[in-house]
Short mmCIF file of C-alpha atoms in Angstrom, two decimals:
data_model
loop_
_atom_site.label_atom_id
_atom_site.label_comp_id
_atom_site.label_asym_id
_atom_site.label_seq_id
_atom_site.Cartn_x
_atom_site.Cartn_y
_atom_site.Cartn_z
CA MET A 1123 17.30 44.65 -12.38
CA SER A 1124 17.01 46.48 -15.73
CA PHE A 1125 20.77 46.01 -16.21
CA LYS A 1126 20.43 42.24 -15.80
CA TYR A 1127 17.52 42.04 -18.26
CA GLY A 1128 19.52 44.20 -20.67
CA LYS A 1129 22.44 41.80 -20.33
CA LEU A 1130 20.11 38.89 -21.13
CA PHE A 1131 18.79 40.49 -24.30
CA ARG A 1132 22.30 41.30 -25.47
CA ASN A 1133 22.91 37.54 -25.44
CA PRO A 1134 21.93 36.30 -28.95
CA ASN A 1135 21.63 32.69 -27.81
CA TYR A 1136 19.18 33.67 -25.07
CA ARG A 1137 17.10 35.69 -27.54
CA LYS A 1138 16.84 32.67 -29.83
CA ASN A 1139 16.06 30.37 -26.91
CA LEU A 1140 13.31 32.72 -25.71
CA ALA A 1141 11.88 33.01 -29.23
CA SER A 1142 11.87 29.20 -29.48
CA THR A 1143 9.94 29.01 -26.20
CA ILE A 1144 7.40 31.58 -27.39
CA VAL A 1145 6.58 29.86 -30.69
CA ASN A 1146 6.43 26.46 -28.98
CA ARG A 1147 4.02 27.66 -26.30
CA PHE A 1148 1.79 29.47 -28.78
CA GLY A 1149 1.50 26.43 -31.03
CA ASP A 1150 0.87 24.08 -28.11
CA SER A 1151 -1.87 26.29 -26.64
CA VAL A 1152 -3.74 26.44 -29.95
CA ASP A 1153 -3.18 22.72 -30.57
CA ALA A 1154 -4.47 21.81 -27.09
CA ILE A 1155 -7.88 23.31 -27.88
CA ALA A 1156 -8.01 21.91 -31.41
CA SER A 1157 -6.86 18.40 -30.41
CA SER A 1158 -9.33 18.01 -27.54
CA TRP A 1159 -12.13 19.10 -29.86
CA ILE A 1160 -11.00 16.70 -32.61
CA VAL A 1161 -10.79 13.70 -30.26
CA TYR A 1162 -14.31 14.26 -28.96
CA GLU A 1163 -15.61 14.99 -32.47
CA LEU A 1164 -14.14 11.74 -33.84
CA THR A 1165 -15.22 9.45 -30.99
CA GLY A 1166 -18.04 11.19 -29.16
CA GLN A 1167 -16.59 9.60 -26.00
CA ALA A 1168 -14.96 11.42 -23.11
CA SER A 1169 -13.10 8.20 -22.26
CA TRP A 1170 -10.81 8.64 -25.28
CA SER A 1171 -9.79 12.08 -24.02
CA ALA A 1172 -8.85 10.48 -20.70
CA ILE A 1173 -6.92 7.68 -22.46
CA ILE A 1174 -4.90 10.14 -24.56
CA TYR A 1175 -4.25 12.30 -21.49
CA ALA A 1176 -2.83 9.23 -19.71
CA ILE A 1177 -0.73 8.28 -22.76
CA ASN A 1178 0.76 11.78 -22.79
CA ARG A 1179 1.91 11.37 -19.18
CA LEU A 1180 3.32 7.82 -19.36
CA PRO A 1181 6.63 8.63 -21.14
CA THR A 1182 7.35 11.39 -18.61
CA ILE A 1183 6.96 8.94 -15.73
CA ILE A 1184 8.63 5.90 -17.34
CA VAL A 1185 11.06 7.15 -20.00
CA THR A 1186 12.34 10.49 -18.68
CA PRO A 1187 14.24 9.10 -15.62
CA LEU A 1188 16.00 6.55 -17.85
CA VAL A 1189 17.27 8.78 -20.67
CA GLY A 1190 19.43 11.14 -18.56
CA PRO A 1191 22.78 9.32 -19.06
CA TRP A 1192 22.19 9.05 -22.81
CA VAL A 1193 21.17 12.72 -23.09
CA GLU A 1194 24.17 13.91 -21.08
CA ASN A 1195 26.55 12.20 -23.48
CA HIS A 1196 25.02 13.48 -26.69
CA SER A 1197 24.74 17.00 -28.06
CA LYS A 1198 21.89 18.71 -26.18
CA LYS A 1199 21.40 21.12 -29.05
CA ASN A 1200 21.05 18.31 -31.60
CA ILE A 1201 18.63 16.40 -29.35
CA MET A 1202 16.39 19.47 -29.05
CA VAL A 1203 16.46 20.07 -32.81
CA VAL A 1204 15.72 16.43 -33.70
CA THR A 1205 12.92 16.04 -31.14
CA ASP A 1206 11.28 19.27 -32.34
CA LEU A 1207 11.35 17.91 -35.90
CA ILE A 1208 9.91 14.55 -34.73
CA ARG A 1209 7.08 16.42 -33.03
CA ALA A 1210 6.53 18.49 -36.19
CA ILE A 1211 6.26 15.34 -38.34
CA CYS A 1212 3.78 13.69 -35.95
CA VAL A 1213 1.62 16.79 -35.73
CA GLY A 1214 1.78 17.13 -39.53
CA VAL A 1215 0.55 13.54 -39.95
CA MET A 1216 -2.30 14.29 -37.55
CA ALA A 1217 -3.33 17.43 -39.46
CA THR A 1218 -3.10 15.64 -42.83
CA GLY A 1219 -5.10 12.70 -41.47
CA LEU A 1220 -7.86 15.04 -40.36
CA LEU A 1221 -7.83 16.86 -43.69
CA MET A 1222 -7.89 13.66 -45.79
CA GLY A 1223 -10.19 11.64 -43.55
CA PHE A 1224 -7.92 8.84 -42.32
CA LEU A 1225 -7.40 10.17 -38.78
CA SER A 1226 -8.75 7.94 -35.99
CA ALA A 1227 -8.60 7.93 -32.20
CA PRO A 1228 -6.04 5.05 -32.08
CA LEU A 1229 -3.81 6.93 -34.56
CA ILE A 1230 -4.05 10.08 -32.42
CA ALA A 1231 -3.08 8.00 -29.39
CA LEU A 1232 -0.07 6.52 -31.24
CA LEU A 1233 1.11 9.92 -32.48
CA ASN A 1234 0.71 11.40 -29.00
CA LEU A 1235 2.79 8.55 -27.57
CA ILE A 1236 5.60 9.31 -30.06
CA ILE A 1237 5.37 13.05 -29.33
CA SER A 1238 5.44 12.50 -25.57
CA THR A 1239 8.40 10.12 -25.89
CA ALA A 1240 10.29 12.75 -27.91
CA GLU A 1241 9.46 15.29 -25.19
CA ALA A 1242 10.84 12.86 -22.60
CA PHE A 1243 14.23 13.28 -24.31
CA ARG A 1244 13.85 16.99 -24.96
CA GLY A 1245 13.06 17.97 -21.36
CA PRO A 1246 16.35 16.74 -19.81
CA ALA A 1247 18.28 18.04 -22.84
CA SER A 1248 16.71 21.49 -22.43
CA SER A 1249 17.58 21.57 -18.71
CA ALA A 1250 21.21 20.61 -19.38
CA PHE A 1251 21.35 23.09 -22.28
CA PHE A 1252 20.18 26.09 -20.23
CA PRO A 1253 23.52 26.79 -18.42
CA MET A 1254 25.24 26.84 -21.83
CA VAL A 1255 22.99 29.74 -22.83
CA VAL A 1256 22.71 31.83 -19.63
CA ASP A 1257 25.35 32.95 -17.12
CA LYS A 1258 24.86 31.81 -13.53
CA ASP A 1259 24.27 35.35 -12.23
CA SER A 1260 21.35 35.76 -14.65
CA TYR A 1261 19.43 32.58 -13.71
CA ASN A 1262 16.78 34.42 -11.65
CA GLU A 1263 15.94 36.90 -14.39
CA ALA A 1264 16.18 34.39 -17.26
CA ILE A 1265 13.88 31.80 -15.67
CA SER A 1266 11.51 34.52 -14.45
CA LEU A 1267 11.25 35.99 -17.94
CA ASN A 1268 10.90 32.57 -19.60
CA SER A 1269 8.10 31.58 -17.23
CA SER A 1270 6.26 34.89 -17.59
CA VAL A 1271 6.53 35.01 -21.37
CA SER A 1272 5.38 31.37 -21.58
CA SER A 1273 2.28 32.17 -19.49
CA ILE A 1274 1.44 35.25 -21.54
CA THR A 1275 1.90 33.34 -24.80
CA GLU A 1276 -0.33 30.49 -23.57
CA LEU A 1277 -3.03 33.00 -22.59
CA ILE A 1278 -2.86 34.65 -26.02
CA GLY A 1279 -2.84 31.28 -27.81
CA THR A 1280 -5.77 29.97 -25.79
CA GLY A 1281 -7.69 33.20 -26.35
CA LEU A 1282 -7.07 33.14 -30.11
CA ALA A 1283 -7.58 29.38 -30.54
CA ALA A 1284 -11.30 29.60 -31.29
CA ALA A 1285 -10.77 32.37 -33.86
CA ILE A 1286 -7.89 30.47 -35.50
CA ILE A 1287 -9.96 27.27 -35.71
CA ALA A 1288 -12.90 29.23 -37.15
CA LEU A 1289 -10.61 30.90 -39.71
CA ILE A 1290 -8.44 27.99 -40.92
CA GLY A 1291 -10.18 24.96 -39.41
CA SER A 1292 -8.96 22.38 -36.90
CA SER A 1293 -6.47 20.89 -39.38
CA GLY A 1294 -5.11 24.37 -40.11
CA ALA A 1295 -4.65 25.00 -36.39
CA ILE A 1296 -2.68 21.76 -36.06
CA TYR A 1297 -0.58 22.63 -39.12
CA LEU A 1298 0.18 25.90 -37.31
CA ASP A 1299 1.47 23.87 -34.37
CA MET A 1300 3.64 21.89 -36.79
CA ALA A 1301 5.09 25.14 -38.13
CA THR A 1302 5.97 26.32 -34.61
CA PHE A 1303 7.96 23.11 -33.99
CA VAL A 1304 9.89 23.65 -37.23
CA ILE A 1305 10.60 27.29 -36.35
CA SER A 1306 11.72 26.22 -32.87
CA ALA A 1307 14.12 23.65 -34.37
CA LEU A 1308 15.56 26.26 -36.75
CA LEU A 1309 16.07 28.79 -33.94
CA ILE A 1310 17.91 26.25 -31.79
CA ALA A 1311 20.00 25.04 -34.74
CA TRP A 1312 20.94 28.70 -35.37
CA MET A 1313 22.43 29.08 -31.88
CA LYS A 1314 26.24 29.11 -31.59
CA ILE A 1315 27.21 26.96 -28.60
CA PRO A 1316 30.75 25.86 -27.62
CA ALA A 1317 31.51 22.20 -28.32
CA GLU A 1318 30.47 19.88 -25.49
CA THR A 1319 32.71 17.30 -23.82
CA LEU A 1320 30.90 14.00 -24.31
CA ASN A 1321 31.60 10.51 -22.97
CA THR A 1322 30.90 8.29 -25.99
CA LYS A 1323 31.60 5.11 -23.97
CA VAL A 1324 28.22 5.50 -22.25
CA SER A 1325 26.45 5.39 -25.60
CA ALA A 1326 28.36 2.31 -26.74
CA SER A 1327 28.22 0.21 -23.57
CA ALA A 1328 25.13 -0.98 -21.71
CA GLY A 1329 27.25 -1.43 -18.59
CA ALA A 1330 28.52 2.16 -18.72
CA TYR A 1331 24.97 3.41 -19.28
CA LEU A 1332 23.62 1.49 -16.27
CA LYS A 1333 26.48 2.77 -14.11
CA GLU A 1334 25.72 6.38 -15.05
CA LEU A 1335 22.01 5.79 -14.50
CA LYS A 1336 22.72 4.40 -11.03
CA ASP A 1337 25.12 7.29 -10.33
CA GLY A 1338 22.30 9.73 -11.09
CA PHE A 1339 20.00 8.16 -8.49
CA VAL A 1340 22.85 7.92 -5.96
CA TYR A 1341 23.69 11.59 -6.58
CA CYS A 1342 20.07 12.61 -5.94
CA LYS A 1343 19.86 10.50 -2.80
CA GLY A 1344 23.19 11.74 -1.43
CA LYS A 1345 22.54 15.46 -1.96
CA LYS A 1346 20.19 16.54 0.83
CA ILE A 1347 18.96 19.64 -0.97
CA LEU A 1348 17.74 17.50 -3.90
CA VAL A 1349 15.80 15.27 -1.52
CA VAL A 1350 14.14 18.40 -0.13
CA PHE A 1351 13.40 19.63 -3.67
CA ALA A 1352 11.80 16.25 -4.42
CA PHE A 1353 9.58 16.54 -1.33
CA VAL A 1354 8.58 20.09 -2.29
CA ALA A 1355 7.80 19.02 -5.87
CA LEU A 1356 5.74 16.07 -4.61
CA PHE A 1357 3.89 18.34 -2.21
CA LEU A 1358 3.24 21.08 -4.75
CA ASN A 1359 1.97 18.77 -7.49
CA GLY A 1360 -0.02 16.58 -5.11
CA ILE A 1361 -1.63 19.39 -3.12
CA LEU A 1362 -3.01 21.00 -6.28
CA VAL A 1363 -4.91 17.87 -7.38
CA PRO A 1364 -7.99 18.57 -5.18
CA ILE A 1365 -8.27 22.02 -6.75
CA ASN A 1366 -7.83 20.82 -10.33
CA SER A 1367 -10.14 17.81 -9.98
CA LEU A 1368 -12.86 19.38 -7.82
CA GLN A 1369 -13.22 22.88 -9.27
CA THR A 1370 -16.89 22.53 -10.14
CA PRO A 1371 -17.91 20.93 -6.79
CA ILE A 1372 -15.95 23.64 -4.95
CA VAL A 1373 -17.84 26.35 -6.84
CA THR A 1374 -21.30 24.77 -6.54
CA GLU A 1375 -21.19 23.04 -3.13
CA VAL A 1376 -18.87 25.31 -1.15
CA LEU A 1377 -19.22 28.75 -2.76
CA LYS A 1378 -22.87 28.25 -3.84
CA GLY A 1379 -22.06 29.87 -7.18
CA GLY A 1380 -22.06 29.18 -10.90
CA PRO A 1381 -19.74 29.13 -13.93
CA GLU A 1382 -18.75 32.78 -13.43
CA LEU A 1383 -16.80 31.77 -10.31
CA LEU A 1384 -14.86 29.20 -12.35
CA SER A 1385 -13.80 32.03 -14.66
CA ILE A 1386 -12.77 34.21 -11.72
CA PHE A 1387 -10.73 31.36 -10.27
CA GLY A 1388 -8.96 30.54 -13.55
CA ILE A 1389 -8.14 34.14 -14.44
CA ALA A 1390 -7.02 35.11 -10.91
CA VAL A 1391 -4.70 32.11 -10.51
CA THR A 1392 -3.20 32.54 -13.99
CA VAL A 1393 -2.58 36.29 -13.64
CA SER A 1394 -1.18 36.01 -10.10
CA MET A 1395 1.15 33.19 -11.19
CA LEU A 1396 2.31 35.38 -14.06
CA LEU A 1397 2.95 38.34 -11.75
CA GLY A 1398 4.63 36.08 -9.21
CA SER A 1399 7.02 34.82 -11.89
CA LEU A 1400 7.82 38.35 -13.05
CA LEU A 1401 8.41 39.60 -9.51
CA PHE A 1402 10.34 36.56 -8.29
CA PRO A 1403 13.80 38.18 -8.72
CA VAL A 1404 12.57 41.04 -6.50
CA PHE A 1405 11.17 38.66 -3.86
CA ARG A 1406 14.44 36.73 -3.77
CA LYS A 1407 16.28 39.86 -2.63
CA PHE A 1408 14.23 39.78 0.59
CA LEU A 1409 13.39 36.09 0.97
CA ASN A 1410 15.92 33.30 1.43
CA GLY A 1411 15.07 29.74 0.41
CA LYS A 1412 13.54 28.80 3.75
CA LYS A 1413 11.25 31.86 3.84
CA THR A 1414 10.25 31.31 0.20
CA ILE A 1415 9.12 27.72 0.82
CA ILE A 1416 7.33 28.59 4.08
CA MET A 1417 5.51 31.48 2.38
CA MET A 1418 4.46 29.16 -0.46
CA ILE A 1419 3.00 26.67 2.03
CA ALA A 1420 1.30 29.42 4.06
CA LEU A 1421 -0.44 30.81 0.97
CA ILE A 1422 -1.67 27.34 -0.04
CA ILE A 1423 -2.99 26.72 3.50
CA THR A 1424 -4.73 30.11 3.34
CA PHE A 1425 -6.50 29.08 0.14
CA TYR A 1426 -7.78 25.72 1.36
CA LEU A 1427 -8.81 26.64 4.89
CA GLY A 1428 -9.95 30.10 3.79
CA LEU A 1429 -12.43 28.58 1.33
CA VAL A 1430 -14.11 26.69 4.17
CA GLY A 1431 -13.66 29.28 6.91
CA ALA A 1432 -15.16 32.14 4.90
CA ALA A 1433 -18.51 30.33 4.42
CA PRO A 1434 -20.61 33.18 5.95
CA LEU A 1435 -19.41 35.48 3.15
CA TYR A 1436 -20.95 33.23 0.50
CA GLU A 1437 -24.49 34.33 1.34
CA THR A 1438 -24.15 37.00 -1.36
CA ARG A 1439 -22.85 36.57 -4.90
CA TYR A 1440 -20.36 39.43 -4.51
CA GLY A 1441 -19.09 38.07 -1.20
CA ALA A 1442 -18.33 34.70 -2.79
CA ALA A 1443 -16.70 36.31 -5.84
CA ILE A 1444 -14.45 38.67 -3.85
CA THR A 1445 -13.43 35.94 -1.40
CA LEU A 1446 -12.58 33.53 -4.21
CA LEU A 1447 -10.67 36.26 -6.04
CA LEU A 1448 -8.47 37.08 -3.03
CA LEU A 1449 -7.85 33.44 -2.13
CA SER A 1450 -7.06 32.57 -5.77
CA ILE A 1451 -4.51 35.39 -5.94
CA ALA A 1452 -2.86 34.02 -2.79
CA LEU A 1453 -2.80 30.53 -4.31
CA GLY A 1454 -1.32 31.76 -7.60
CA PHE A 1455 1.48 33.63 -5.85
CA GLY A 1456 2.19 30.59 -3.68
CA ILE A 1457 2.44 28.26 -6.68
CA SER A 1458 4.72 30.65 -8.58
CA LEU A 1459 7.02 31.09 -5.57
CA GLY A 1460 7.48 27.34 -5.19
CA ASN A 1461 7.90 26.64 -8.90
CA MET A 1462 10.30 29.50 -9.52
CA TYR A 1463 12.42 28.73 -6.46
CA ILE A 1464 12.96 25.09 -7.46
CA ASN A 1465 13.52 25.93 -11.14
CA VAL A 1466 16.18 28.54 -10.34
CA GLU A 1467 17.95 26.76 -7.48
CA MET A 1468 18.16 23.53 -9.45
CA PHE A 1469 20.78 25.16 -11.68
CA ASN A 1470 22.64 26.59 -8.68
CA VAL A 1471 23.02 23.36 -6.70
CA ILE A 1472 23.26 20.59 -9.31
CA ASP A 1473 26.56 19.74 -10.95
CA ARG A 1474 26.20 20.39 -14.69
CA SER A 1475 27.28 16.83 -15.51
CA TYR A 1476 24.20 15.55 -13.65
CA LEU A 1477 21.61 18.08 -14.88
CA ALA A 1478 19.92 15.85 -17.47
CA ARG A 1479 19.72 12.87 -15.10
CA VAL A 1480 18.43 14.87 -12.15
CA SER A 1481 15.88 16.83 -14.19
CA GLY A 1482 14.59 13.56 -15.69
CA ILE A 1483 14.16 11.98 -12.26
CA GLY A 1484 12.55 15.17 -10.95
CA SER A 1485 10.07 15.35 -13.83
CA ALA A 1486 9.01 11.74 -13.29
CA ILE A 1487 8.47 12.34 -9.57
CA SER A 1488 6.50 15.54 -10.18
CA VAL A 1489 4.21 14.03 -12.80
CA GLY A 1490 3.89 10.64 -11.10
CA ILE A 1491 2.32 12.00 -7.92
CA THR A 1492 -0.62 13.53 -9.82
CA PRO A 1493 -2.44 10.33 -10.93
CA VAL A 1494 -1.77 8.72 -7.53
CA THR A 1495 -3.34 11.67 -5.69
CA ALA A 1496 -6.21 11.85 -8.19
CA PHE A 1497 -6.96 8.16 -7.57
CA ILE A 1498 -7.02 8.76 -3.79
CA ILE A 1499 -9.29 11.79 -4.24
CA SER A 1500 -11.68 9.75 -6.42
CA ILE A 1501 -12.14 7.31 -3.51
CA VAL A 1502 -12.29 9.89 -0.70
CA VAL A 1503 -14.85 12.05 -2.53
CA LYS A 1504 -17.32 9.13 -2.37
CA LEU A 1505 -16.92 8.89 1.40
CA THR A 1506 -17.07 12.53 2.46
CA SER A 1507 -17.93 16.07 1.33
CA THR A 1508 -15.93 18.55 -0.74
CA LYS A 1509 -15.57 20.79 2.34
CA VAL A 1510 -13.94 17.99 4.32
CA ILE A 1511 -11.51 17.30 1.46
CA LEU A 1512 -10.53 20.99 1.42
CA VAL A 1513 -9.89 20.90 5.17
CA MET A 1514 -7.89 17.68 4.79
CA ALA A 1515 -5.76 19.32 2.08
CA GLY A 1516 -5.19 22.32 4.35
CA VAL A 1517 -4.14 20.04 7.21
CA VAL A 1518 -1.73 18.13 4.93
CA ALA A 1519 -0.21 21.45 3.85
CA PHE A 1520 0.10 22.53 7.51
CA LEU A 1521 1.85 19.28 8.49
CA PHE A 1522 4.23 19.63 5.55
CA GLY A 1523 4.93 23.20 6.64
CA MET A 1524 5.77 22.00 10.16
CA TYR A 1525 8.17 19.42 8.71
CA MET A 1526 9.87 22.09 6.60
CA LEU A 1527 10.14 24.44 9.59
CA THR A 1528 11.63 21.85 11.92
CA SER A 1529 14.00 19.89 9.69
CA GLY A 1530 13.26 20.15 5.97
CA THR A 1531 14.80 23.58 5.43
CA LYS A 1532 18.16 22.75 7.05
CA ALA A 1533 19.42 21.43 3.72
CA ILE A 1534 18.22 24.62 2.00
CA VAL A 1535 20.14 26.81 4.45
CA GLU A 1536 23.29 24.68 4.03
CA ALA A 1537 23.03 24.74 0.23
CA GLU A 1538 22.61 28.52 0.16
CA ARG A 1539 25.64 28.96 2.42
CA GLU A 1540 27.74 26.69 0.18
CA ASN A 1541 26.52 28.55 -2.91
CA LYS A 1542 27.52 31.92 -1.41
CA GLU A 1543 30.94 30.58 -0.46
CA SER A 1544 31.56 29.18 -3.95
CA SER A 1545 30.39 32.46 -5.52
CA ALA A 1546 32.74 34.42 -3.24
CA LEU A 1547 35.66 32.16 -4.21
CA ALA A 1548 34.80 32.58 -7.89
CA ASP A 1549 34.73 36.38 -7.48
CA GLU A 1550 38.11 36.32 -5.70
CA LYS A 1551 39.59 34.19 -8.48
CA SER A 1552 38.17 36.55 -11.10
CA CYS A 1553 39.67 39.59 -9.32
CA ALA A 1554 43.04 37.82 -9.02
CA ASP A 1555 43.01 36.97 -12.73
CA GLU A 1556 42.26 40.61 -13.59
CA ILE A 1557 45.15 41.84 -11.39
CA ILE A 1558 47.56 39.35 -13.01
CA ALA A 1559 46.39 40.43 -16.46
#
């Protein structure tokens, strides 16, 4: 394990990529607090916060699945640099507008739309860029470290946000976010990557673009493991909506507690997700793909049904707090197992020439399920209690688990077998080349 992490840090491109991730996450976490405060301060209306939140999600759902062919046939490195600079300019305009008094809610919405559209290009480019930076045998450790460091950085940024805003003001905090985008662009531009083989015909011809776009969807549909990944992503993002949208009712109606339980929930889930990401390479030595997914589902079921089933323990404040703490830890580990498994295996099973297209389609599916589920929850919550919704979520998770046990994991087993066979062939070829040399 330590050898593999040492190998990663001896890779200068990975160090720069990790540093880029750190500065991006720190700036975003500070900006998230400052921006939400600015929007409410300017408008005094919560509805504008909801509108801007929706605007931020739209490009991911609509644009991301369509840009894959274009991204795959342009320099991934250049796309990442340019989109970081676009984001820096937009954030700089926002900070200057606040400082000089011309910032308005519609302008914030427009700038957020441009930023989110740039991110819709950057996401697929980043996914396709990753295998150029990291060797295949280091995927587990690289993604684990990236995820863990991102979480730690977000925690630090969120914790320091209030102090930063108090020290340099909201505009200063947003200028700080602008600086992180510029630093990120410089770090990526500094990386030395071998020249890519690009198909310029796709860029020049609408027909070629549409063919590659169609090929991406056909590739996803024809590869069983990707269909399973899509189902898992839909499940994971959808099943978390009741928790995210009903946190306060869960605490007040089910646990009979107050704001302190919200803090326990947030901290426990965040820390357990962080630990789960760090320990994922260790878990993968003992858990194959099927066991990983089943364990994820089991931990999510435990959280939902445990919240309702442990009702007698909520008679005391400590009973409610300890129960929520343990269940939240289980949930956090479950989420991290599912996320890490998909993020790592995506690079193992997808042909590199399809990475941008597949990641774009996957992002749209993952994000798209959230508003749909939230809309359903908003209707159901008027018809029944929070406890019933928790039980319903647990039952949905159980049914999904039964599907994965009976048929869903067959594709995972087949993909892992094929991956082992291809790795064995690659090792044999490497040994043969060494003998010849």
